[in-house]
């Protein structure tokens, strides 16, 4: 028994002398989390700030007249806001103007619109790189037999990219630029209305400079179309 007691005492002493398991692992300090960089949308870093779309300044009475006519014909839903045409979505107005043009094609069929004013708008080029607008502008140029290279003045920057002469439309899809549209023996009023709506809503890219001569033609075409469609 004395021997057994001696063994128990020795085991207890050894256990007391052995280091605890937790003491073998020194806890590593938790580093303070690094502050996350601000997103480009925060606007604190001007170099990473996203370009914001410009605020639109519609052409006053011209935009109001277009919206009034579209509301009267029930092409544009919602309340008519004559004093704030900028609150209306340009996409909604373009679509409504197209439907209006489809329903009043007779205005173009009877050649009631000024050919010289239509040609000035056609010579100006595309007011937007949006696909439907590009093809609408192409069809208007085709009606007047205006070659693309004369209006667009393509410059070869690379095999897959060409830049329009307006210095503000860059189209990466080469097949859109080179695509030849069929020529019709009439002006397609839905195309014309889509283009005119972009002008009077001031919904074209900011670098694009619209001359006073083109603005006068746009105003006359819009006024004549509205008056002749009533």
Short mmCIF file of C-alpha atoms in Angstrom, two decimals:
data_model
loop_
_atom_site.label_atom_id
_atom_site.label_comp_id
_atom_site.label_asym_id
_atom_site.label_seq_id
_atom_site.Cartn_x
_atom_site.Cartn_y
_atom_site.Cartn_z
CA UNK A 1 0.00 0.00 0.00
CA UNK A 2 2.88 2.32 0.77
CA UNK A 3 4.19 1.65 -2.72
CA UNK A 4 0.83 2.43 -4.31
CA UNK A 5 0.49 5.63 -2.32
CA UNK A 6 3.98 6.62 -3.42
CA UNK A 7 3.03 6.11 -7.08
CA UNK A 8 -0.09 8.25 -6.72
CA UNK A 9 1.91 11.05 -5.15
CA UNK A 10 4.51 10.90 -7.95
CA UNK A 11 1.79 11.03 -10.64
CA UNK A 12 0.12 13.99 -8.97
CA UNK A 13 3.41 15.85 -8.72
CA UNK A 14 4.17 15.17 -12.40
CA UNK A 15 0.74 16.40 -13.44
CA UNK A 16 1.18 19.58 -11.42
CA UNK A 17 4.60 20.17 -12.96
CA UNK A 18 3.35 19.59 -16.57
CA UNK A 19 2.40 22.78 -18.44
CA UNK A 20 -1.20 23.26 -19.33
CA UNK A 21 -2.20 22.80 -23.01
CA UNK A 22 -3.52 26.33 -23.26
CA UNK A 23 -0.17 27.75 -22.16
CA UNK A 24 1.57 26.15 -25.15
CA UNK A 25 -0.36 28.35 -27.64
CA UNK A 26 0.04 32.07 -27.24
CA UNK A 27 -3.11 33.75 -28.60
CA UNK A 28 -2.32 35.90 -31.60
CA UNK A 29 -3.58 39.48 -31.42
CA UNK A 30 -6.52 40.24 -33.73
CA UNK A 31 -5.43 42.94 -36.16
CA UNK A 32 -7.57 45.98 -36.51
CA UNK A 33 -9.54 45.78 -39.77
CA UNK A 34 -8.23 48.10 -42.44
CA UNK A 35 -10.67 50.71 -43.60
CA UNK A 36 -12.28 49.71 -46.89
CA UNK A 37 -11.61 52.07 -49.79
CA UNK A 38 -14.50 54.29 -50.71
CA UNK A 39 -16.53 53.26 -53.72
CA UNK A 40 -16.36 55.40 -56.85
CA UNK A 41 -19.97 56.39 -56.27
CA UNK A 42 -19.02 58.08 -53.01
CA UNK A 43 -17.52 60.94 -54.94
CA UNK A 44 -14.60 61.51 -52.55
CA UNK A 45 -12.01 60.54 -55.15
CA UNK A 46 -12.49 62.66 -58.28
CA UNK A 47 -10.24 60.35 -60.28
CA UNK A 48 -12.55 57.38 -59.65
CA UNK A 49 -15.80 59.28 -59.84
CA UNK A 50 -18.25 57.98 -62.41
CA UNK A 51 -19.43 60.36 -65.05
CA UNK A 52 -22.93 61.44 -64.26
CA UNK A 53 -25.47 61.98 -67.02
CA UNK A 54 -26.11 65.63 -67.59
CA UNK A 55 -29.37 67.17 -66.49
CA UNK A 56 -31.69 67.70 -69.41
CA UNK A 57 -32.91 71.12 -70.48
CA UNK A 58 -35.73 70.49 -72.96
CA UNK A 59 -36.38 73.01 -75.69
CA UNK A 60 -39.12 74.85 -73.86
CA UNK A 61 -42.20 75.31 -76.01
CA UNK A 62 -41.11 72.65 -78.49
CA UNK A 63 -40.88 69.93 -75.85
CA UNK A 64 -44.14 71.08 -74.26
CA UNK A 65 -45.92 70.98 -77.65
CA UNK A 66 -44.67 67.45 -78.35
CA UNK A 67 -45.69 66.14 -74.93
CA UNK A 68 -49.10 67.85 -75.18
CA UNK A 69 -49.78 66.20 -78.54
CA UNK A 70 -48.65 62.78 -77.31
CA UNK A 71 -50.85 63.10 -74.22
CA UNK A 72 -53.84 64.24 -76.25
CA UNK A 73 -53.47 61.21 -78.53
CA UNK A 74 -53.01 58.92 -75.52
CA UNK A 75 -49.60 57.84 -76.74
CA UNK A 76 -47.98 58.87 -73.49
CA UNK A 77 -49.52 57.69 -70.21
CA UNK A 78 -49.56 59.67 -67.02
CA UNK A 79 -50.46 63.25 -66.23
CA UNK A 80 -49.50 66.05 -68.57
CA UNK A 81 -46.90 68.29 -66.93
CA UNK A 82 -46.38 71.27 -69.26
CA UNK A 83 -44.09 73.13 -66.88
CA UNK A 84 -41.75 70.22 -66.21
CA UNK A 85 -41.07 68.22 -69.39
CA UNK A 86 -37.71 67.15 -67.97
CA UNK A 87 -39.39 64.74 -65.53
CA UNK A 88 -40.64 62.55 -68.38
CA UNK A 89 -38.39 59.65 -69.40
CA UNK A 90 -36.81 60.23 -72.83
CA UNK A 91 -37.20 56.52 -73.60
CA UNK A 92 -40.95 56.72 -72.98
CA UNK A 93 -41.23 59.82 -75.17
CA UNK A 94 -39.23 58.21 -78.00
CA UNK A 95 -41.46 55.15 -77.97
CA UNK A 96 -44.61 57.31 -77.89
CA UNK A 97 -43.32 59.50 -80.71
CA UNK A 98 -42.68 56.38 -82.81
CA UNK A 99 -46.23 55.14 -82.30
CA UNK A 100 -47.53 58.59 -83.18
CA UNK A 101 -45.50 58.52 -86.40
CA UNK A 102 -46.84 55.09 -87.33
CA UNK A 103 -50.41 56.31 -86.97
CA UNK A 104 -49.84 59.50 -88.98
CA UNK A 105 -47.63 58.24 -91.80
CA UNK A 106 -49.94 60.04 -94.24
CA UNK A 107 -48.27 63.32 -93.24
CA UNK A 108 -45.02 62.04 -94.76
CA UNK A 109 -46.64 60.14 -97.64
CA UNK A 110 -48.20 63.31 -99.03
CA UNK A 111 -44.87 65.13 -98.78
CA UNK A 112 -46.29 67.82 -96.56
CA UNK A 113 -43.02 68.16 -94.65
CA UNK A 114 -40.18 70.35 -95.84
CA UNK A 115 -37.66 68.30 -97.80
CA UNK A 116 -34.88 70.80 -97.19
CA UNK A 117 -35.41 70.69 -93.42
CA UNK A 118 -35.53 66.89 -93.43
CA UNK A 119 -32.28 66.79 -95.38
CA UNK A 120 -30.57 69.12 -92.88
CA UNK A 121 -31.53 66.77 -90.07
CA UNK A 122 -30.34 63.79 -92.11
CA UNK A 123 -26.99 65.47 -92.84
CA UNK A 124 -26.49 66.20 -89.17
CA UNK A 125 -25.97 62.51 -88.38
CA UNK A 126 -27.12 60.29 -85.53
CA UNK A 127 -28.20 62.12 -82.35
CA UNK A 128 -27.70 58.93 -80.33
CA UNK A 129 -25.76 55.65 -80.50
CA UNK A 130 -28.84 53.73 -79.39
CA UNK A 131 -29.43 51.06 -82.03
CA UNK A 132 -33.00 52.00 -83.03
CA UNK A 133 -32.05 55.64 -83.38
CA UNK A 134 -28.97 54.78 -85.46
CA UNK A 135 -31.06 52.78 -87.92
CA UNK A 136 -33.73 55.47 -88.00
CA UNK A 137 -31.06 58.00 -88.97
CA UNK A 138 -29.66 55.59 -91.56
CA UNK A 139 -33.06 55.19 -93.22
CA UNK A 140 -33.52 58.96 -93.37
CA UNK A 141 -30.10 59.33 -95.01
CA UNK A 142 -30.91 56.52 -97.44
CA UNK A 143 -34.07 58.34 -98.54
CA UNK A 144 -31.94 61.31 -99.62
CA UNK A 145 -29.25 59.04 -101.09
CA UNK A 146 -26.69 60.42 -98.65
CA UNK A 147 -23.66 58.10 -98.49
CA UNK A 148 -22.61 57.09 -95.01
CA UNK A 149 -19.00 58.12 -95.56
CA UNK A 150 -20.14 61.64 -96.43
CA UNK A 151 -22.20 62.11 -93.26
CA UNK A 152 -20.19 60.03 -90.80
CA UNK A 153 -16.68 60.58 -92.21
CA UNK A 154 -15.41 57.31 -90.72
CA UNK A 155 -11.89 57.26 -89.37
CA UNK A 156 -10.06 53.96 -88.93
CA UNK A 157 -8.72 53.93 -85.38
CA UNK A 158 -8.57 50.13 -85.28
CA UNK A 159 -10.11 47.22 -87.11
CA UNK A 160 -13.05 46.97 -84.72
CA UNK A 161 -13.79 50.59 -83.99
CA UNK A 162 -14.70 53.68 -85.99
CA UNK A 163 -15.47 57.16 -84.77
CA UNK A 164 -18.18 59.42 -86.13
CA UNK A 165 -17.30 62.86 -87.45
CA UNK A 166 -19.36 64.46 -84.65
CA UNK A 167 -16.51 63.49 -82.25
CA UNK A 168 -18.98 62.22 -79.69
CA UNK A 169 -20.39 58.96 -81.03
CA UNK A 170 -18.11 55.97 -80.64
CA UNK A 171 -19.64 52.74 -81.92
CA UNK A 172 -17.78 49.53 -81.14
CA UNK A 173 -20.12 47.32 -83.18
CA UNK A 174 -18.70 47.51 -86.65
CA UNK A 175 -21.61 45.70 -88.27
CA UNK A 176 -23.98 48.43 -87.02
CA UNK A 177 -21.89 51.11 -88.69
CA UNK A 178 -21.48 49.25 -91.98
CA UNK A 179 -24.99 47.81 -92.16
CA UNK A 180 -26.79 49.02 -95.27
CA UNK A 181 -30.48 49.74 -94.80
CA UNK A 182 -32.98 49.45 -97.67
CA UNK A 183 -34.06 52.67 -99.35
CA UNK A 184 -37.75 53.52 -99.27
CA UNK A 185 -39.50 55.92 -101.62
CA UNK A 186 -40.96 57.82 -98.67
CA UNK A 187 -39.91 59.34 -95.39
CA UNK A 188 -40.77 57.02 -92.51
CA UNK A 189 -42.49 59.32 -90.04
CA UNK A 190 -41.90 57.05 -87.04
CA UNK A 191 -38.14 57.36 -87.64
CA UNK A 192 -38.40 61.12 -88.04
CA UNK A 193 -40.46 61.53 -84.86
CA UNK A 194 -37.99 59.45 -82.86
CA UNK A 195 -35.14 61.69 -84.01
CA UNK A 196 -37.05 64.93 -83.43
CA UNK A 197 -38.03 63.80 -79.91
CA UNK A 198 -34.38 63.32 -79.00
CA UNK A 199 -33.56 66.84 -80.12
CA UNK A 200 -36.39 68.69 -78.37
CA UNK A 201 -35.84 66.73 -75.14
CA UNK A 202 -32.14 67.63 -75.28
CA UNK A 203 -31.44 63.92 -74.82
CA UNK A 204 -28.37 63.70 -77.06
CA UNK A 205 -24.78 63.36 -75.75
CA UNK A 206 -23.32 66.48 -74.19
CA UNK A 207 -20.36 66.98 -76.57
CA UNK A 208 -22.73 67.12 -79.54
CA UNK A 209 -23.21 70.69 -80.72
CA UNK A 210 -26.51 71.31 -82.50
CA UNK A 211 -26.31 74.34 -84.76
CA UNK A 212 -28.99 77.02 -84.84
CA UNK A 213 -29.80 76.02 -88.42
CA UNK A 214 -30.51 72.41 -87.43
CA UNK A 215 -32.54 73.53 -84.43
CA UNK A 216 -34.68 75.72 -86.68
CA UNK A 217 -35.32 72.77 -89.02
CA UNK A 218 -36.21 70.50 -86.10
CA UNK A 219 -38.66 73.06 -84.73
CA UNK A 220 -40.33 73.57 -88.10
CA UNK A 221 -40.65 69.83 -88.78
CA UNK A 222 -42.11 69.19 -85.33
CA UNK A 223 -44.57 72.07 -85.59
CA UNK A 224 -45.72 71.05 -89.08
CA UNK A 225 -46.12 67.40 -88.09
CA UNK A 226 -48.22 68.27 -85.03
CA UNK A 227 -50.43 70.72 -86.94
CA UNK A 228 -50.94 68.43 -89.93
CA UNK A 229 -51.82 65.42 -87.76
CA UNK A 230 -54.78 67.06 -86.03
#
